[in-house]
Amino acid sequence: MNTSPSPNTPPPPSPDRSASPNTSPSTSGAERADGPPVRLGALVPLTRPGWAEAGRHLLAGLDLAVREVNDTGGIDGRPLELLVRDTAADPERAAAAVDELAALGVTAVAGEYHSVVARAAAARAAALGVPFLCSSAVLDALTEEPTEWVARLAPAQSHGWRLYADFLLDAGRHRIAVATQPSVYWASGTRVLRDRLAPHGGTVTELDANALTPGALCDALAEHGATALLLLVGHPEPAVPIVKAVRGDRRLADVLIGAPAGQPEFAEWAGALGGDGAGIPFLRYLPERFGPLGERVGQELRERLGEAPSFVAFEGWDTVTVLAAALRSHGTDRASVAASWPHLEVEGTRGPIRFSRAPGIGVRQWTWAPVQVADRDPAEPDRLRVLRTG
């Protein structure tokens, strides 16, 4: 039987945070911050079927920020300790990780990339009375009911995907096909697109990527006269075979391929598809130009990753920086951290971060992180082009 406190009940006292379980924590800078550690839980997809490359970027940002906090004295002389758990894109595994982290005495939980996984983590965190700052997941309904325990940095799906729909309309693409798989996230995205396109004469046709081979999907695109195909599917399978099939079909030479969920942002995409992966617009959450803070952090992330950091890496850095500000200004009690969301104003890599209540969203939300529609330049696939901002 669940005997956890309700989201509106102050959390119980945390277990002793000086314990040292075998969790490979990150405590760089402990020479300057040597009190008992303040523990943060981190949920990250690091193995398949999770998007491991996105998880690697998210963890790089989280870990870099922890090290910077500790190098500047930690939290009132106490080092931050990052307890990392691999969700592998599994909602049940994420919920169990929240249980484990809560028992280990974390002050807050951070991270996660996959929306459906983040939703499970958010529900469990709220039930246990553990603050959860979601880094990357965009599903509007991150929680079923409003809660003060959860806040989010990434823009809501409805915000970013409306911008993407506007981009399609401006590009003259009105007959849209979506190759999709069963998922709350993909279904929500399809609904956002349809609602935005319909008043302007746009249509959305759904094609079941589980039922259709890439060749059969190409036949369906030709039959429907689609002017754009959006990939609302997993990566690399079946996204990569679908792109190769469409690119190789002369009937579809004028069809725009799009990937609003952001798959082409990552080097793995370019490695798998080469030139075929260019010219595929996607969403990412970066400013058109970075300020000095973003430039500095971006350079350090590049050195750490050995490649250009994605927007997900910046989300990770911003997440820990926001939590550090909450801990320093409001204390390390869980309820105090959750109460801090509406009072924070933090300079992030992508602009000033403040949380508010956005209509239709049950968590404290940064409204909004900058949004871009970008693609890989067909003339130079390693270079990203910004096509639209919002």
Coordinates of C-alpha atoms in Angstrom, one line a residue:
M1 CA 0.0 0.0 0.0
N2 CA 1.3 3.5 -0.9
T3 CA 1.8 5.4 2.3
S4 CA 3.7 8.3 0.7
P5 CA 2.7 11.9 1.5
S6 CA 0.4 13.7 -0.9
P7 CA 1.9 16.5 -3.1
N8 CA 0.5 19.0 -0.7
T9 CA 2.0 17.4 2.5
P10 CA 5.5 18.5 3.7
P11 CA 8.0 15.7 3.1
P12 CA 9.4 13.6 5.9
P13 CA 12.9 14.2 7.2
S14 CA 15.5 13.1 4.7
P15 CA 17.8 10.2 5.6
D16 CA 21.4 11.0 6.6
R17 CA 23.1 12.6 3.6
S18 CA 26.6 11.7 4.8
A19 CA 26.2 8.1 3.8
S20 CA 28.2 7.0 0.7
P21 CA 26.4 4.4 -1.4
N22 CA 28.1 3.0 -4.5
T23 CA 26.6 5.5 -6.9
S24 CA 29.7 7.1 -8.6
P25 CA 28.7 10.7 -7.5
S26 CA 30.2 13.8 -9.0
T27 CA 31.8 15.9 -6.2
S28 CA 34.5 17.9 -8.0
G29 CA 35.7 20.9 -6.0
A30 CA 35.3 19.1 -2.7
E31 CA 38.6 20.7 -1.6
R32 CA 36.6 24.0 -1.4
A33 CA 33.4 22.6 -0.1
D34 CA 34.0 19.9 2.5
G35 CA 30.9 19.6 4.6
P36 CA 28.4 16.7 4.3
P37 CA 27.3 16.6 0.7
V38 CA 24.0 17.9 -0.7
R39 CA 22.7 15.1 -2.9
L40 CA 20.9 15.6 -6.2
G41 CA 19.4 12.7 -8.1
A42 CA 19.9 12.7 -11.9
L43 CA 17.7 10.7 -14.3
V44 CA 19.4 10.2 -17.7
P45 CA 18.8 7.8 -20.6
L46 CA 22.2 6.2 -21.0
T47 CA 21.4 2.8 -22.7
R48 CA 19.0 1.6 -25.4
P49 CA 16.2 1.8 -26.0
G50 CA 16.8 5.2 -24.5
W51 CA 18.3 7.9 -26.7
A52 CA 21.7 7.4 -25.2
E53 CA 23.4 10.2 -27.2
A54 CA 21.0 12.7 -25.8
G55 CA 21.5 11.2 -22.4
R56 CA 25.3 11.6 -22.7
H57 CA 24.8 15.3 -23.6
L58 CA 22.4 15.9 -20.7
L59 CA 24.7 14.2 -18.2
A60 CA 27.7 16.3 -19.5
G61 CA 25.8 19.5 -18.8
L62 CA 24.6 18.3 -15.4
D63 CA 28.1 17.2 -14.3
L64 CA 29.9 20.3 -15.6
A65 CA 27.5 22.5 -13.5
V66 CA 28.0 20.4 -10.4
R67 CA 31.7 20.7 -10.7
E68 CA 31.4 24.5 -11.2
V69 CA 29.2 24.8 -8.1
N70 CA 31.7 22.8 -6.0
D71 CA 34.7 24.8 -7.3
T72 CA 33.0 28.0 -6.0
G73 CA 32.3 26.7 -2.5
G74 CA 29.4 24.4 -3.0
I75 CA 26.2 25.0 -1.1
D76 CA 27.2 26.9 2.0
G77 CA 30.4 24.9 2.3
R78 CA 28.8 21.6 1.4
P79 CA 29.6 19.9 -2.0
L80 CA 26.9 18.9 -4.4
E81 CA 26.9 15.1 -5.0
L82 CA 25.2 13.9 -8.2
L83 CA 23.6 10.4 -8.0
V84 CA 23.0 9.3 -11.6
R85 CA 20.4 6.7 -12.6
D86 CA 20.0 5.4 -16.1
T87 CA 16.3 5.3 -17.1
A88 CA 16.9 3.6 -20.5
A89 CA 13.6 5.3 -21.6
D90 CA 11.6 3.1 -19.2
P91 CA 8.9 4.8 -17.2
E92 CA 8.7 2.1 -14.5
R93 CA 12.5 2.1 -14.2
A94 CA 12.4 5.9 -13.7
A95 CA 9.7 5.8 -11.1
A96 CA 11.7 3.1 -9.2
A97 CA 14.8 5.3 -9.4
V98 CA 12.9 8.2 -7.8
D99 CA 12.0 5.9 -5.0
E100 CA 15.6 4.8 -4.5
L101 CA 16.9 8.3 -4.7
A102 CA 14.4 9.6 -2.2
A103 CA 15.4 6.9 0.2
L104 CA 19.1 7.9 -0.3
G105 CA 18.2 11.4 0.9
V106 CA 18.5 13.5 -2.3
T107 CA 17.3 17.0 -1.8
A108 CA 15.9 17.1 -5.4
V109 CA 15.8 15.1 -8.6
A110 CA 16.9 16.5 -12.0
G111 CA 17.1 15.6 -15.6
E112 CA 15.4 13.2 -18.0
Y113 CA 15.0 13.6 -21.8
H114 CA 12.1 11.3 -22.8
S115 CA 8.7 12.9 -22.1
V116 CA 6.8 9.7 -21.2
V117 CA 9.6 8.7 -18.8
A118 CA 9.7 12.2 -17.2
R119 CA 5.9 12.1 -16.7
A120 CA 6.3 8.9 -14.6
A121 CA 9.2 10.4 -12.7
A122 CA 7.3 13.6 -12.0
A123 CA 4.3 11.7 -10.7
R124 CA 6.4 9.7 -8.3
A125 CA 8.4 12.7 -7.2
A126 CA 5.2 14.6 -6.4
A127 CA 3.8 11.7 -4.5
L128 CA 6.9 11.4 -2.4
G129 CA 7.3 15.1 -1.8
V130 CA 10.7 15.4 -3.7
P131 CA 11.3 18.4 -5.9
F132 CA 11.9 17.5 -9.5
L133 CA 13.3 19.9 -12.0
C134 CA 12.8 18.4 -15.5
S135 CA 15.5 19.4 -18.0
S136 CA 14.4 18.3 -21.4
A137 CA 10.9 16.6 -21.6
V138 CA 8.3 18.8 -23.4
L139 CA 5.0 16.9 -23.0
D140 CA 2.4 19.5 -21.9
A141 CA 0.8 17.2 -19.4
L142 CA 3.9 16.4 -17.5
T143 CA 1.6 15.8 -14.5
E144 CA -2.1 14.9 -14.4
E145 CA -2.8 17.3 -11.6
P146 CA -1.2 20.7 -10.8
T147 CA 1.7 20.3 -8.3
E148 CA 4.2 22.6 -6.7
W149 CA 6.9 19.8 -6.5
V150 CA 7.7 19.9 -10.2
A151 CA 9.2 22.6 -12.4
R152 CA 10.5 22.4 -16.0
L153 CA 13.0 24.2 -18.2
A154 CA 12.1 22.8 -21.6
P155 CA 9.3 24.6 -23.5
A156 CA 6.0 22.8 -23.6
Q157 CA 5.4 20.7 -26.8
S158 CA 2.5 22.8 -27.8
H159 CA 4.7 25.9 -27.8
G160 CA 7.5 24.6 -29.9
W161 CA 5.4 22.5 -32.3
R162 CA 3.1 25.3 -33.1
L163 CA 6.2 27.3 -34.2
Y164 CA 7.2 24.3 -36.3
A165 CA 3.7 24.2 -37.9
D166 CA 4.0 27.9 -38.7
F167 CA 7.3 27.1 -40.4
L168 CA 5.6 24.4 -42.6
L169 CA 2.9 26.8 -43.6
D170 CA 5.3 29.6 -44.5
A171 CA 7.3 27.0 -46.6
G172 CA 4.1 26.3 -48.5
R173 CA 3.7 22.8 -47.1
H174 CA 0.0 22.1 -46.4
R175 CA -0.4 18.4 -47.1
I176 CA 1.5 16.8 -44.2
A177 CA 2.0 13.1 -43.6
V178 CA 3.4 11.9 -40.3
A179 CA 5.1 8.6 -39.9
T180 CA 4.3 7.7 -36.3
Q181 CA 4.4 5.0 -33.7
P182 CA 2.1 4.5 -30.7
S183 CA 3.1 6.9 -28.0
V184 CA 1.4 9.6 -25.9
Y185 CA 4.2 12.0 -27.0
W186 CA 3.8 11.4 -30.7
A187 CA 0.0 11.5 -30.4
S188 CA 0.2 14.8 -28.6
G189 CA 2.5 16.2 -31.3
T190 CA 0.2 15.1 -34.1
R191 CA -2.7 16.8 -32.4
V192 CA -0.8 20.1 -32.0
L193 CA 0.2 20.1 -35.6
R194 CA -3.3 19.3 -36.8
D195 CA -4.9 22.0 -34.7
R196 CA -2.4 24.6 -35.9
L197 CA -2.6 23.7 -39.6
A198 CA -6.3 23.0 -40.0
P199 CA -7.5 26.7 -39.8
H200 CA -5.0 27.5 -42.7
G201 CA -6.2 24.6 -44.9
G202 CA -3.5 22.2 -43.9
T203 CA -4.1 18.5 -43.4
V204 CA -2.3 15.8 -41.5
T205 CA -2.3 12.2 -42.6
E206 CA -1.0 9.5 -40.1
L207 CA 1.0 6.6 -41.4
D208 CA 1.7 3.7 -39.1
A209 CA 5.5 3.2 -39.1
N210 CA 5.1 -0.1 -37.3
A211 CA 2.7 -1.5 -39.9
L212 CA 4.3 -0.1 -43.1
T213 CA 7.7 -1.0 -44.5
P214 CA 9.8 2.0 -45.7
G215 CA 8.9 1.1 -49.2
A216 CA 5.1 0.9 -48.5
L217 CA 5.4 4.2 -46.7
C218 CA 6.8 5.8 -49.8
D219 CA 3.9 4.4 -51.8
A220 CA 1.5 5.9 -49.4
L221 CA 3.2 9.3 -49.6
A222 CA 3.0 9.3 -53.3
E223 CA -0.7 8.2 -53.2
H224 CA -1.6 11.0 -50.8
G225 CA 0.3 13.7 -52.6
A226 CA 2.0 14.7 -49.4
T227 CA 4.3 17.8 -49.5
A228 CA 6.0 17.0 -46.2
L229 CA 6.7 13.9 -44.2
L230 CA 7.4 14.3 -40.5
L231 CA 9.3 11.6 -38.6
L232 CA 7.4 11.0 -35.3
V233 CA 9.3 7.7 -34.7
G234 CA 12.2 6.3 -32.8
H235 CA 15.9 6.8 -33.8
P236 CA 17.8 5.1 -35.3
E237 CA 15.0 2.6 -36.1
P238 CA 12.8 3.2 -38.0
A239 CA 13.8 6.8 -38.7
V240 CA 17.0 6.1 -40.6
P241 CA 15.6 3.5 -43.0
I242 CA 12.6 5.8 -43.7
V243 CA 14.8 8.7 -44.6
K244 CA 17.0 6.5 -46.9
A245 CA 13.9 5.2 -48.6
V246 CA 12.3 8.6 -49.2
R247 CA 15.5 10.1 -50.4
G248 CA 15.9 7.2 -52.9
D249 CA 12.4 7.5 -54.3
R250 CA 12.2 9.8 -57.4
R251 CA 8.5 10.2 -56.9
L252 CA 9.2 12.0 -53.6
A253 CA 12.0 14.3 -54.7
D254 CA 10.0 17.4 -53.7
V255 CA 8.8 16.1 -50.4
L256 CA 10.2 17.9 -47.4
I257 CA 11.3 15.5 -44.6
G258 CA 11.0 17.0 -41.1
A259 CA 11.9 15.8 -37.6
P260 CA 10.4 18.2 -35.0
A261 CA 11.6 16.1 -32.1
G262 CA 15.2 17.0 -32.8
Q263 CA 16.8 13.9 -34.1
P264 CA 19.1 15.6 -36.6
E265 CA 20.7 17.7 -33.8
F266 CA 23.0 14.9 -32.9
A267 CA 26.2 13.7 -34.5
E268 CA 24.8 10.1 -34.6
W269 CA 22.2 11.2 -37.1
A270 CA 24.8 12.7 -39.4
G271 CA 27.0 9.6 -39.0
A272 CA 24.1 7.3 -40.0
L273 CA 22.8 9.3 -42.9
G274 CA 25.5 11.6 -44.2
G275 CA 24.1 13.9 -46.9
D276 CA 20.7 12.2 -46.7
G277 CA 20.3 13.6 -43.2
A278 CA 20.7 17.2 -44.3
G279 CA 17.9 19.6 -45.1
I280 CA 15.6 18.0 -42.5
P281 CA 14.2 20.8 -40.2
F282 CA 14.0 20.1 -36.5
L283 CA 13.3 21.9 -33.3
R284 CA 16.0 22.9 -30.8
Y285 CA 16.0 25.2 -27.8
L286 CA 18.9 27.6 -28.2
P287 CA 19.2 31.3 -28.7
E288 CA 20.2 32.7 -32.1
R289 CA 23.3 34.1 -30.4
F290 CA 24.8 33.2 -27.1
G291 CA 25.9 35.7 -24.5
P292 CA 29.2 35.5 -22.7
L293 CA 27.9 32.8 -20.3
G294 CA 26.6 30.6 -23.0
E295 CA 29.8 31.0 -25.0
R296 CA 31.9 30.0 -22.1
V297 CA 29.8 27.0 -21.1
G298 CA 29.5 25.9 -24.7
Q299 CA 33.2 25.8 -25.1
E300 CA 33.7 23.7 -21.9
L301 CA 30.9 21.4 -23.0
R302 CA 32.5 21.0 -26.4
E303 CA 35.8 20.0 -24.7
R304 CA 34.1 17.6 -22.4
L305 CA 32.0 15.9 -25.2
G306 CA 34.6 16.1 -28.0
E307 CA 31.9 17.5 -30.3
A308 CA 29.5 20.4 -30.6
P309 CA 27.1 20.4 -27.6
S310 CA 23.5 20.0 -28.3
F311 CA 20.7 22.0 -26.7
V312 CA 20.3 19.1 -24.3
A313 CA 23.7 19.7 -22.8
F314 CA 22.8 23.3 -22.1
E315 CA 19.6 22.2 -20.5
G316 CA 21.6 20.0 -18.2
W317 CA 23.9 22.9 -17.1
D318 CA 21.0 25.2 -16.6
T319 CA 19.2 22.6 -14.5
V320 CA 21.9 22.3 -11.9
T321 CA 22.5 26.0 -11.9
V322 CA 18.9 26.7 -11.1
L323 CA 18.8 24.1 -8.3
A324 CA 22.0 25.5 -6.8
A325 CA 20.4 28.9 -6.7
A326 CA 17.4 27.5 -5.0
L327 CA 19.5 25.6 -2.5
R328 CA 21.6 28.7 -1.7
S329 CA 18.6 31.1 -1.3
H330 CA 16.0 28.8 0.3
G331 CA 18.0 26.0 2.0
T332 CA 18.3 22.3 1.4
D333 CA 15.0 21.2 2.8
R334 CA 12.9 19.6 0.1
A335 CA 9.8 21.6 0.8
S336 CA 11.8 24.8 0.8
V337 CA 13.3 23.9 -2.6
A338 CA 9.8 23.3 -4.1
A339 CA 8.6 26.6 -2.6
S340 CA 11.4 28.5 -4.3
W341 CA 10.3 28.0 -7.9
P342 CA 8.2 31.2 -8.3
H343 CA 10.9 33.3 -6.5
L344 CA 13.9 32.3 -8.6
E345 CA 15.6 34.4 -11.2
V346 CA 18.7 32.7 -12.6
E347 CA 21.0 33.7 -15.4
G348 CA 21.1 30.6 -17.6
T349 CA 23.1 29.8 -20.7
R350 CA 20.1 30.7 -22.9
G351 CA 18.8 33.7 -21.0
P352 CA 17.2 34.6 -17.7
I353 CA 15.2 31.8 -16.2
R354 CA 12.0 32.5 -14.2
F355 CA 9.2 30.1 -13.5
S356 CA 5.5 30.8 -13.7
R357 CA 2.2 29.1 -14.2
A358 CA 1.4 28.7 -17.9
P359 CA -2.2 28.0 -19.0
G360 CA -2.9 24.3 -19.4
I361 CA 0.4 23.2 -17.7
G362 CA 0.3 21.8 -14.2
V363 CA 4.0 22.5 -13.2
R364 CA 6.1 25.5 -12.8
Q365 CA 7.3 26.4 -16.2
W366 CA 10.1 28.5 -17.7
T367 CA 8.1 30.5 -20.3
W368 CA 9.8 30.2 -22.5
A369 CA 13.3 28.9 -23.5
P370 CA 14.3 30.2 -26.9
V371 CA 13.1 28.0 -29.8
Q372 CA 14.6 27.5 -33.2
V373 CA 13.7 25.5 -36.3
A374 CA 17.1 24.4 -37.8
D375 CA 18.5 21.9 -40.2
R376 CA 21.8 20.6 -41.4
D377 CA 23.1 22.5 -44.4
P378 CA 22.9 20.3 -47.5
A379 CA 26.1 21.9 -48.8
E380 CA 27.9 21.2 -45.5
P381 CA 26.1 18.6 -43.4
D382 CA 28.2 19.3 -40.3
R383 CA 27.0 22.9 -40.2
L384 CA 23.6 23.7 -38.7
R385 CA 21.4 26.5 -40.2
V386 CA 18.8 28.4 -38.3
L387 CA 15.6 28.6 -40.4
R388 CA 13.2 30.3 -37.9
T389 CA 13.2 31.5 -34.3
G390 CA 10.5 32.1 -31.8

